[in-house]
XYZ file of N, CA and C in Angstrom:
693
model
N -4.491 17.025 7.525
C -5.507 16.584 6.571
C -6.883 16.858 7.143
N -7.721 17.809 6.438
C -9.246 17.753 6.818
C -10.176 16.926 6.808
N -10.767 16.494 7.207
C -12.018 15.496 6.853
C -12.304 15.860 5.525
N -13.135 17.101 5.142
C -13.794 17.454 4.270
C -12.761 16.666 2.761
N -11.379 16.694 3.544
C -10.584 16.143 2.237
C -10.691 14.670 2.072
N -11.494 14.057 3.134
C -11.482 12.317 3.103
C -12.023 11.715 2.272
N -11.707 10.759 0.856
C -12.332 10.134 0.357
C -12.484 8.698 0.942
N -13.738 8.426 0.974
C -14.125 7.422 2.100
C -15.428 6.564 0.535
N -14.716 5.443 0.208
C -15.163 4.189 -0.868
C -16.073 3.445 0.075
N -16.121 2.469 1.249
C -17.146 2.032 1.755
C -17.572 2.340 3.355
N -18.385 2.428 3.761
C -18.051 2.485 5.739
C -19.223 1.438 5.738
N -19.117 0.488 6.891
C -20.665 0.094 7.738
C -20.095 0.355 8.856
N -21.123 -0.317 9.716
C -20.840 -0.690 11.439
C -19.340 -1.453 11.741
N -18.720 -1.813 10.737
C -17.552 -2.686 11.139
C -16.265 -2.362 10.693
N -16.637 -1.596 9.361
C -15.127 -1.169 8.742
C -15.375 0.544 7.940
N -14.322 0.549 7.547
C -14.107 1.908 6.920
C -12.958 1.671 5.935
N -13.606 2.094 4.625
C -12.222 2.018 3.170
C -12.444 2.874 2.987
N -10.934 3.592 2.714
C -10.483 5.254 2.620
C -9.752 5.308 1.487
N -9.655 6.520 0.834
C -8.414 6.381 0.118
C -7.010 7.332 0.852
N -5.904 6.706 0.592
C -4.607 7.488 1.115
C -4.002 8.164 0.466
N -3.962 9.452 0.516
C -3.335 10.784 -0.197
C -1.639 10.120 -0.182
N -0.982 10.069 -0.945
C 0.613 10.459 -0.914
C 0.875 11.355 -0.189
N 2.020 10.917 0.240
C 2.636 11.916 1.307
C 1.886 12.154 2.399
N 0.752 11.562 3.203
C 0.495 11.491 4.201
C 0.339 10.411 4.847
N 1.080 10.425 6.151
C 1.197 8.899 6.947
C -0.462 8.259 7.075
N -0.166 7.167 6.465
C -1.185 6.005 7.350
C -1.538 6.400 9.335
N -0.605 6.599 9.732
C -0.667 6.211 11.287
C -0.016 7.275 11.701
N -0.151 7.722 13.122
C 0.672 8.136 14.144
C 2.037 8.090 13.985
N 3.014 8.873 13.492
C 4.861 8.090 13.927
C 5.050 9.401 14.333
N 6.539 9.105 14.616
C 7.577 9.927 15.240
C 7.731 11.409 14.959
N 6.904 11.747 13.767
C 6.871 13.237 13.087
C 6.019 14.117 13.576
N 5.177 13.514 14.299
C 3.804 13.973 14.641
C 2.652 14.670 13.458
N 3.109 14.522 12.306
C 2.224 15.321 11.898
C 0.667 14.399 11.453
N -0.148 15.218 10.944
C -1.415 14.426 10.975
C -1.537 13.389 10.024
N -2.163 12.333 10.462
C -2.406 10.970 9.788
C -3.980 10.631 9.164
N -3.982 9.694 7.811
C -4.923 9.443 7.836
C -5.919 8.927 8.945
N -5.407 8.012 9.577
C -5.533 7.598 10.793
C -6.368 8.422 11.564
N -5.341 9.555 12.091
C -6.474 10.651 12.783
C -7.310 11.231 12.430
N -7.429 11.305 10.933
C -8.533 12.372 10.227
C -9.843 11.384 10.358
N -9.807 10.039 10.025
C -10.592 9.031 10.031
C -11.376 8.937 11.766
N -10.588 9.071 12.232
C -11.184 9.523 13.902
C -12.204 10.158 14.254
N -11.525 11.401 13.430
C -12.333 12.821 13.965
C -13.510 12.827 12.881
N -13.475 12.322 11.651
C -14.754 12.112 10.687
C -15.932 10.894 11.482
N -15.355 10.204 12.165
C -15.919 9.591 13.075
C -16.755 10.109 14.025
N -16.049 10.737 15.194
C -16.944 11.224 15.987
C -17.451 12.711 16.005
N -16.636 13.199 14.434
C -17.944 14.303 14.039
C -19.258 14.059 13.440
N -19.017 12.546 12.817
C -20.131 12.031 11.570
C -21.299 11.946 13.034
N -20.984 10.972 13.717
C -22.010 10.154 14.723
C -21.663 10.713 16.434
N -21.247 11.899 16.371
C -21.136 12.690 17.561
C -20.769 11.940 19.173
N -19.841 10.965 18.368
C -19.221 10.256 19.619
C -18.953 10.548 20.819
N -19.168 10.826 22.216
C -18.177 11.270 23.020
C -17.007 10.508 23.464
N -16.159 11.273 23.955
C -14.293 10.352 24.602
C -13.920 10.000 23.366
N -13.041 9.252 23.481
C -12.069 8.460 22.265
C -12.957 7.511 21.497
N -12.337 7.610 20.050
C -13.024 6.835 19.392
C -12.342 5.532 18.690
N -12.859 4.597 18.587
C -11.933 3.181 18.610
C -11.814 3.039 16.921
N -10.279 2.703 16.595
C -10.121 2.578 15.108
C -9.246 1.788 15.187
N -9.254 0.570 14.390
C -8.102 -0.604 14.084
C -7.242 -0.303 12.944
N -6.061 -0.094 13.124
C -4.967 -0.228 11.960
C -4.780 -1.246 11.659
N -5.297 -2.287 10.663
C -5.357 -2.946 10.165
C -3.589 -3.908 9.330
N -3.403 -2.563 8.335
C -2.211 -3.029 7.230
C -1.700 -1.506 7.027
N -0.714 -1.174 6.132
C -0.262 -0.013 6.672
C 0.603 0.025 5.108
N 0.693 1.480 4.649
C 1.017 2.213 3.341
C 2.348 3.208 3.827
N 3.358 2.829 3.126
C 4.287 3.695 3.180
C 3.893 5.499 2.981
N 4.202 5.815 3.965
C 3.743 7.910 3.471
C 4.020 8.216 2.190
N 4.996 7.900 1.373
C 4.734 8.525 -0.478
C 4.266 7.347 -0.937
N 3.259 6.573 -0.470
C 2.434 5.302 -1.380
C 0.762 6.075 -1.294
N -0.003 6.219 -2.402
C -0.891 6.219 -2.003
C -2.010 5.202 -2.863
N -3.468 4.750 -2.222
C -4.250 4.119 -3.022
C -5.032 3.541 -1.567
N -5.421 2.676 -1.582
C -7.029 2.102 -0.907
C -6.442 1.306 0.468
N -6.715 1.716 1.920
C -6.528 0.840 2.802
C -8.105 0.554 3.846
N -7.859 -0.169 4.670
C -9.377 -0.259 5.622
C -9.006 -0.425 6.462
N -10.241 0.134 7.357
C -9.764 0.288 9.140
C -11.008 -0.534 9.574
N -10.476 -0.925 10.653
C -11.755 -1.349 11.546
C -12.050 -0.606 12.447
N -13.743 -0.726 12.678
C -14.185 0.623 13.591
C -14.923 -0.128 14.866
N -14.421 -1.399 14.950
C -14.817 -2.222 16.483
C -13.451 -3.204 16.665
N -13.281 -3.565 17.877
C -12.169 -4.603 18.291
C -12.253 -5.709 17.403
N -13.694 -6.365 17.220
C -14.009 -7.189 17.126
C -13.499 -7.550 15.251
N -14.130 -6.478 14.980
C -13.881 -6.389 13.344
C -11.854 -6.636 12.990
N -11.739 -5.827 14.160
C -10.059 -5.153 13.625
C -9.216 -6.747 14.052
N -9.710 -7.707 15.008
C -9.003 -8.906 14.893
C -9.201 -10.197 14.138
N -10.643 -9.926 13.921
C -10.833 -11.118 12.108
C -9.543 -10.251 11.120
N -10.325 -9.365 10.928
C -8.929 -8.475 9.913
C -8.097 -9.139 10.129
N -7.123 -9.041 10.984
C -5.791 -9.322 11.534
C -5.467 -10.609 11.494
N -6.501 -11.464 11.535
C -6.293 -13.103 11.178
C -5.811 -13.105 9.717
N -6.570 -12.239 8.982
C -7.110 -12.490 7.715
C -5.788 -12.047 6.856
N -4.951 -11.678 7.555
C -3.873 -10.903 6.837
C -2.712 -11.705 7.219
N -2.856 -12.450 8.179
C -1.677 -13.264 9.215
C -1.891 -14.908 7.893
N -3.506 -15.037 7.669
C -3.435 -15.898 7.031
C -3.680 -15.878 5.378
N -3.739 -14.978 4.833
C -3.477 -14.555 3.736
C -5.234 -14.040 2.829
N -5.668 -14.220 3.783
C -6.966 -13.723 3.155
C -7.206 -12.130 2.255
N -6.152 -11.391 2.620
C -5.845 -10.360 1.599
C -5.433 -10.255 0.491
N -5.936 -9.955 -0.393
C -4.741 -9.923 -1.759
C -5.118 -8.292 -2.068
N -3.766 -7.656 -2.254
C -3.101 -6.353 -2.257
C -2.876 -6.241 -3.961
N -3.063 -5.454 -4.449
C -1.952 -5.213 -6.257
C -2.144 -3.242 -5.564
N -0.718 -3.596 -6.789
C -0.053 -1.888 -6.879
C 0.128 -1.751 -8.032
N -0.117 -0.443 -8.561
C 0.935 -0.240 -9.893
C 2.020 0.499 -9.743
N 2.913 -0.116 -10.223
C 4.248 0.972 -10.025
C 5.159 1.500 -11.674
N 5.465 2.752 -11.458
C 6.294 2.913 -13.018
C 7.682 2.246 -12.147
N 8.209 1.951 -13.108
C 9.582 1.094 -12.754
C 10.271 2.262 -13.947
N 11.864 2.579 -13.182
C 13.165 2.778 -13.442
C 13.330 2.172 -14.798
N 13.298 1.880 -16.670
C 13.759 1.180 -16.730
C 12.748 -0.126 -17.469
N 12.928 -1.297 -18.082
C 12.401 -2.525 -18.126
C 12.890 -3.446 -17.972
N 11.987 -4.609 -16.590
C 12.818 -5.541 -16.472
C 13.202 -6.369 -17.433
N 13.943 -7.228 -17.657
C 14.610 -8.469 -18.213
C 13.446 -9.453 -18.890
N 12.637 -9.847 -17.560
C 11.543 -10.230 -17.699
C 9.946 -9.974 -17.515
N 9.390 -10.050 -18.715
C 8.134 -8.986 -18.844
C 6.730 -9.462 -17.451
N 7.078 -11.083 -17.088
C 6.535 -11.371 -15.806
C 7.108 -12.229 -14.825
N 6.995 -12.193 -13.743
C 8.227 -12.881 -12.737
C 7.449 -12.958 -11.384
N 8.154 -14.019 -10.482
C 8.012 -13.405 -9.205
C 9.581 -13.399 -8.681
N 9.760 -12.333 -7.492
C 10.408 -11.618 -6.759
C 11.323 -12.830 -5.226
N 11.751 -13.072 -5.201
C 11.882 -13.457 -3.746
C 13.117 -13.297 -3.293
N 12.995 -12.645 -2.264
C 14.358 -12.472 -1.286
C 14.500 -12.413 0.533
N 15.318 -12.141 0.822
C 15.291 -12.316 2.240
C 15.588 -10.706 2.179
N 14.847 -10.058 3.047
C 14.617 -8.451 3.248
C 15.404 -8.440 4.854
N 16.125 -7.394 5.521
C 16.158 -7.068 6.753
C 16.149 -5.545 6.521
N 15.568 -5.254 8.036
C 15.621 -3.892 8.180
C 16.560 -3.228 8.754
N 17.063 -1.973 9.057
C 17.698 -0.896 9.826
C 17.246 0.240 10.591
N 16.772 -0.352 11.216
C 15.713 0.266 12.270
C 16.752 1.902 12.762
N 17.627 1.779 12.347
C 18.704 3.037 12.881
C 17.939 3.834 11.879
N 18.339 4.145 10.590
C 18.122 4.505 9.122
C 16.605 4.431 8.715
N 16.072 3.269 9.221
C 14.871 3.351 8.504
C 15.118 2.717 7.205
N 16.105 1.694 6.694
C 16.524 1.017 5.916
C 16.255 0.169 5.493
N 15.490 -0.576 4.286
C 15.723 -1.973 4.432
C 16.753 -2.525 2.931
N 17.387 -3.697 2.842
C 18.482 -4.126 2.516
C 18.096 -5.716 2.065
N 18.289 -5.893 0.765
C 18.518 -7.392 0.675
C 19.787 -8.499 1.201
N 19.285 -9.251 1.728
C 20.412 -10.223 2.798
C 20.338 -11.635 2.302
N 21.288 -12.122 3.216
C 20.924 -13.286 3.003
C 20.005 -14.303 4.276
N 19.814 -15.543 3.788
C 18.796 -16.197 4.605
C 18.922 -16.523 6.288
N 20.468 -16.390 6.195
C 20.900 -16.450 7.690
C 21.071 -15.115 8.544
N 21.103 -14.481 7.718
C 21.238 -13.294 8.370
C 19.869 -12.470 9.559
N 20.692 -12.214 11.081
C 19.720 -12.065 11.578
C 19.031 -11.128 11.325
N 17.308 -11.515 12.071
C 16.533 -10.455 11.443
C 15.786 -10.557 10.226
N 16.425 -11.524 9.393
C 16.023 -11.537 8.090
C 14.449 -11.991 7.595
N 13.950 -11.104 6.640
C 12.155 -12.207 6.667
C 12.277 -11.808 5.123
N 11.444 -13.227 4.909
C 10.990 -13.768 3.843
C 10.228 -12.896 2.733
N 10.327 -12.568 1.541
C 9.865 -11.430 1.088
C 8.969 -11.805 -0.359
N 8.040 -11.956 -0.951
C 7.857 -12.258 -2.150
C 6.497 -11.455 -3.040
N 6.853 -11.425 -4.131
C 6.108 -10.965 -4.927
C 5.903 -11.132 -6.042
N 4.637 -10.862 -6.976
C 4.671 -10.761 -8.398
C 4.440 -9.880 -9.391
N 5.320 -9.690 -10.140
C 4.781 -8.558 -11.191
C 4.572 -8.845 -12.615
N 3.768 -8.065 -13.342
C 3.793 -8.263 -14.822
C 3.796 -6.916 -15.230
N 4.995 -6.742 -16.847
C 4.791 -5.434 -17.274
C 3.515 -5.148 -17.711
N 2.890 -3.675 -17.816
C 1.370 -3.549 -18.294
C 1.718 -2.610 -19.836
N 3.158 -2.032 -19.573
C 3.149 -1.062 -20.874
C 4.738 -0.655 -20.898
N 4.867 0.210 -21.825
C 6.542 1.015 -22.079
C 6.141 2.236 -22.298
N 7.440 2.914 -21.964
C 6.899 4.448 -22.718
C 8.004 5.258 -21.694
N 8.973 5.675 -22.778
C 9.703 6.868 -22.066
C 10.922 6.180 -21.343
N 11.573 4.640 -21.800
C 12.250 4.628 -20.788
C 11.485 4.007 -19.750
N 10.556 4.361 -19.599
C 9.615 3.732 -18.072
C 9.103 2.793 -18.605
N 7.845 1.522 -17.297
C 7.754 0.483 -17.485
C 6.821 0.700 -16.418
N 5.160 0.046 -16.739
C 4.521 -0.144 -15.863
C 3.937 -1.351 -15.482
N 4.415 -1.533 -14.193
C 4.068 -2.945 -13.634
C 2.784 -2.916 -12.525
N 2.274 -3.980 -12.921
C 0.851 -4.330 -12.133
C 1.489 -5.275 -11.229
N 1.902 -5.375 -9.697
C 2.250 -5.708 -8.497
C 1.485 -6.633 -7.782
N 1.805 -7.885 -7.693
C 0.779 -8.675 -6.559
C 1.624 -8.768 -5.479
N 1.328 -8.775 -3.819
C 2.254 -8.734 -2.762
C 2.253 -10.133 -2.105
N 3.073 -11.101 -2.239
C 2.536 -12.451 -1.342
C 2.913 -12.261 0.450
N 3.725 -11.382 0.384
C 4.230 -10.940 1.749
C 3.790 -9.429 2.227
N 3.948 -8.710 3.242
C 4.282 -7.272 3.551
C 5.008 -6.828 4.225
N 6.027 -6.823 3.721
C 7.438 -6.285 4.270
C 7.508 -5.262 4.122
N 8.211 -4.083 5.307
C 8.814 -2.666 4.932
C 9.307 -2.458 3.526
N 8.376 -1.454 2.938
C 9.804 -0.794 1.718
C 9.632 -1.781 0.575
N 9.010 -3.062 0.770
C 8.941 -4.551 0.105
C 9.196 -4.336 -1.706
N 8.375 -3.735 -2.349
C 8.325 -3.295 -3.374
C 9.345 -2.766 -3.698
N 9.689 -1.320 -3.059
C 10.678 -0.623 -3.764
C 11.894 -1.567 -3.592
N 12.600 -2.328 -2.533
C 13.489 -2.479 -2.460
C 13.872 -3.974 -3.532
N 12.610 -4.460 -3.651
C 13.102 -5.773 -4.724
C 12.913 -5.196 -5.821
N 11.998 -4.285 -6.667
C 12.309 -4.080 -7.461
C 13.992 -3.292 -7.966
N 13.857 -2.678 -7.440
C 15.852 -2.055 -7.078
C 16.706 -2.829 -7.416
N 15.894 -4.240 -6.844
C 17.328 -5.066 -6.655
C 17.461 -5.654 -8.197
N 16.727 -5.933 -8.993
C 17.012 -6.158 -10.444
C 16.707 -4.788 -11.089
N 17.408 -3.551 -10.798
C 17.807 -2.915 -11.320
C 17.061 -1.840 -12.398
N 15.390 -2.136 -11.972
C 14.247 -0.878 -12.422
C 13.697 -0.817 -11.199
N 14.283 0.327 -10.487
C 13.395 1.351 -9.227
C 12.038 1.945 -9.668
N 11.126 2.048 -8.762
C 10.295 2.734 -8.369
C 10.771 4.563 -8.990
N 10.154 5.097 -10.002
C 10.318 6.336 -10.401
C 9.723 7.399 -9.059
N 10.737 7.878 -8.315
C 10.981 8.764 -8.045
C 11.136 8.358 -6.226
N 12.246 7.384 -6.648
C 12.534 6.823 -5.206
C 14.191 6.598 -4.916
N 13.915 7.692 -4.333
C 15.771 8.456 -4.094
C 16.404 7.515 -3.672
N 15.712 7.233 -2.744
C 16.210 6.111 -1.461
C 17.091 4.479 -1.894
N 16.369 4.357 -2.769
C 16.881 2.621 -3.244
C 17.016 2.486 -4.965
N 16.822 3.810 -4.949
C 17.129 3.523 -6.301
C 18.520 3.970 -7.397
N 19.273 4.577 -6.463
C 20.833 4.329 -6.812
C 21.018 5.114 -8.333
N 21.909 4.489 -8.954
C 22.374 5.341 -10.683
C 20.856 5.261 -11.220
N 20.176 4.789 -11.455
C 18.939 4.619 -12.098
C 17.623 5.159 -11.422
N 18.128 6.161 -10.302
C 16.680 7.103 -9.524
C 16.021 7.749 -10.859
N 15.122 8.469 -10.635
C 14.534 9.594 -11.492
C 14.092 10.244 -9.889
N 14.124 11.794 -10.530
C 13.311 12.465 -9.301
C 11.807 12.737 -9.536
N 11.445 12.552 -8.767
C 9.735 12.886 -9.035
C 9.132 12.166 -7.781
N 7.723 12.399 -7.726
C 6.887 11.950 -6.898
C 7.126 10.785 -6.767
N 6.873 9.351 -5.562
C 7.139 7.975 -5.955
C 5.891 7.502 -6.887
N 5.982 7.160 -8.194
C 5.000 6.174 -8.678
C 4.464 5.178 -7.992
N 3.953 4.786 -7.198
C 3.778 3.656 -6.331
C 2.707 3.526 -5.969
N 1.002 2.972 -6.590
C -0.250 3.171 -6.010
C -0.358 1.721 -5.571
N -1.059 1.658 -4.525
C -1.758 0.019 -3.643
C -3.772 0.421 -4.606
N -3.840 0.094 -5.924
C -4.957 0.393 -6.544
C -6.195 -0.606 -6.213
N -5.719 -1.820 -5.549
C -6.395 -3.041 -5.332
C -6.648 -3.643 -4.261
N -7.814 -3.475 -3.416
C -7.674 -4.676 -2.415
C -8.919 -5.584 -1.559
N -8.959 -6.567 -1.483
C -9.513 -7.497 -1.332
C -9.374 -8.005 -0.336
N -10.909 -8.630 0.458
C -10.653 -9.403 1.908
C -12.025 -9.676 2.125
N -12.431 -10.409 3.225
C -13.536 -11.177 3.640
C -14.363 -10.107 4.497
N -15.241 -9.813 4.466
C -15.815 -9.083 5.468
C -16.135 -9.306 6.714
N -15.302 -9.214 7.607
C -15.179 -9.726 9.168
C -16.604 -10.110 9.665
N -17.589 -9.812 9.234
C -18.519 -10.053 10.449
C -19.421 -11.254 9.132
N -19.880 -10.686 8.094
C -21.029 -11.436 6.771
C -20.016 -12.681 6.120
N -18.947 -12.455 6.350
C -17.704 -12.663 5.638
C -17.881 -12.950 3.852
N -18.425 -11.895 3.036
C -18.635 -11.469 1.927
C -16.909 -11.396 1.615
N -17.490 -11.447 0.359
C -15.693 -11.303 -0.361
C -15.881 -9.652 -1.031
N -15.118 -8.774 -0.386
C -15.001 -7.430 -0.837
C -14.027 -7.575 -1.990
N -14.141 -6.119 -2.651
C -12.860 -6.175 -3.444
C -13.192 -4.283 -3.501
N -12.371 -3.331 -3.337
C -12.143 -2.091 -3.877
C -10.961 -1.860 -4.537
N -11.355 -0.906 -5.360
C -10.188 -0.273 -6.068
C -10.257 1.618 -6.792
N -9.268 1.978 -6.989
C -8.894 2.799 -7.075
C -7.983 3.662 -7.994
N -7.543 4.383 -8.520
C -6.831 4.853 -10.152
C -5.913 5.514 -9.499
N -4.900 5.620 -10.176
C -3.821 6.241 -9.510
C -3.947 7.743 -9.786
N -3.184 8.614 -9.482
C -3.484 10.137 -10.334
C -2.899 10.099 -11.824
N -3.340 9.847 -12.489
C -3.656 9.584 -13.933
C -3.464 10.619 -14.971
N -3.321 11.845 -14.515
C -2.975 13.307 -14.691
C -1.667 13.848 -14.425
N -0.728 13.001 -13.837
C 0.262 13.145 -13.138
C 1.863 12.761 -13.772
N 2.595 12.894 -13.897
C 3.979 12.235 -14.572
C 3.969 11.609 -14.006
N 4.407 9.992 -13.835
C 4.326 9.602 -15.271
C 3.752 8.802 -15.318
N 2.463 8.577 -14.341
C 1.080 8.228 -14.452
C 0.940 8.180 -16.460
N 0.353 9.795 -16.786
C -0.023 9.736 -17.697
C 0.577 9.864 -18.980
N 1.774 8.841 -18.705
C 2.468 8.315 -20.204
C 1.917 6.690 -20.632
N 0.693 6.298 -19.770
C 0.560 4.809 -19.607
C -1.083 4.815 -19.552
N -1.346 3.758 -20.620
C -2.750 3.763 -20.170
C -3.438 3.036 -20.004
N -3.906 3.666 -18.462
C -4.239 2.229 -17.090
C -5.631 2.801 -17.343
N -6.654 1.499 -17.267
C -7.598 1.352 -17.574
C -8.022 -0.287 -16.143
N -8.317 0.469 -14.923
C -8.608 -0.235 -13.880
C -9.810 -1.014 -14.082
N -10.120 -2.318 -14.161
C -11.150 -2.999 -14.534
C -11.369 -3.743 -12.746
N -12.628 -3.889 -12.740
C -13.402 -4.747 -11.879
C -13.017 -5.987 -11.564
């Protein structure tokens, strides 16, 4: 990923809100290939001609086919208020997702006990005893129909791996174009899955931010639905 390709929504002295392309990792993993993460680096100490390493907090973290709005911190100091702020819920996250399908119920919340498979890269609904297991919850409301599909506006009370796709799965409308968990009822395509919303205190003024963001709107099957992102 180039800089020149970075869409960058706010920066000061303390943070940085980016937007995240699909299909490119948030962070550093095992693939090596380039991360928002690193591009955000090097726009860094090309912007303000840093020398040595340049300090960036990973904050919260977007599955690689999720894309929409995350923030970094660009001092220690910033990146561990963050980190309170998320430990204690001072974030609130929304996604839109096309869902597999319409649920049962047009608004709900979600709760299950999630574990992972760190072999696979898996995660699996369990039960409460089961080791490993964490607490998982969410809320959705439908926003529209069309095609078979179903678009839901996502609030996250937790952030669990996979969290989304895998509860929605579990009552039986997947995430459109999510091979992985979404069983007889996949569709193939890009994952529908944008993080369009997000909100938090500003570590240092502690102002109440809020950014947001449109999904690709031009896109199947984005544009069978019409999302109209309000303030």
């Amino acid at each position: 990923m180039e800089t020149s390709e970075l869409i960058i929504l706010y920066e000061d002295n303390q943070i940085i809100v980016a937007l995240k392309p699909q299909n490119v990792a948030c962070c550093p993993d095992e693939s090596g290939d380039d991360s928002l993460f690193d591009c955000i680096k090097r726009y860094i100490k090309e912007k303000y001609n840093k020398p040595g390493n340049v300090f960036l907090g990973l904050v919260h973290r977007l599955d690689r086919p999720t894309g929409g709005v995350m923030v970094f911190a660009k001092t220690s100091k910033a990146a561990g208020r963050l980190a309170d702020q998320m430990k204690n819920g001072g974030f609130e996250k929304k996604y839109y997702a096309v869902l597999c399908g319409v649920p049962s119920r047009k608004k709900a919340t979600l709760e299950n006990y999630l574990r992972k498979n760190s072999i696979n890269n898996t995660v699996y609904v369990c039960t409460q005893t089961e080791e490993g297991a964490k607490f998982a919850s969410l809320e959705y409301e439908i926003q529209g129909e069309a095609s078979g599909l179903s678009l839901a506006e996502i609030k996250l009370h937790t952030g669990r791996t996979h969290q989304i796709r895998v509860q929605t799965a579990s009552i039986n409308t997947p995430v459109y174009g999510d091979m992985r968990y979404g069983g007889p009822n996949a569709v193939k395509g890009k994952l529908a899955l944008w993080a369009y919303s997000l909100s938090f205190y500003h570590p240092v003024t502690g102002e109440k931010l809020k950014f947001m963001a449109e999904p690709p709107l031009a896109d199947m099957p984005w544009k069978l639905f019409d999302i109209q992102i309000k303030a």
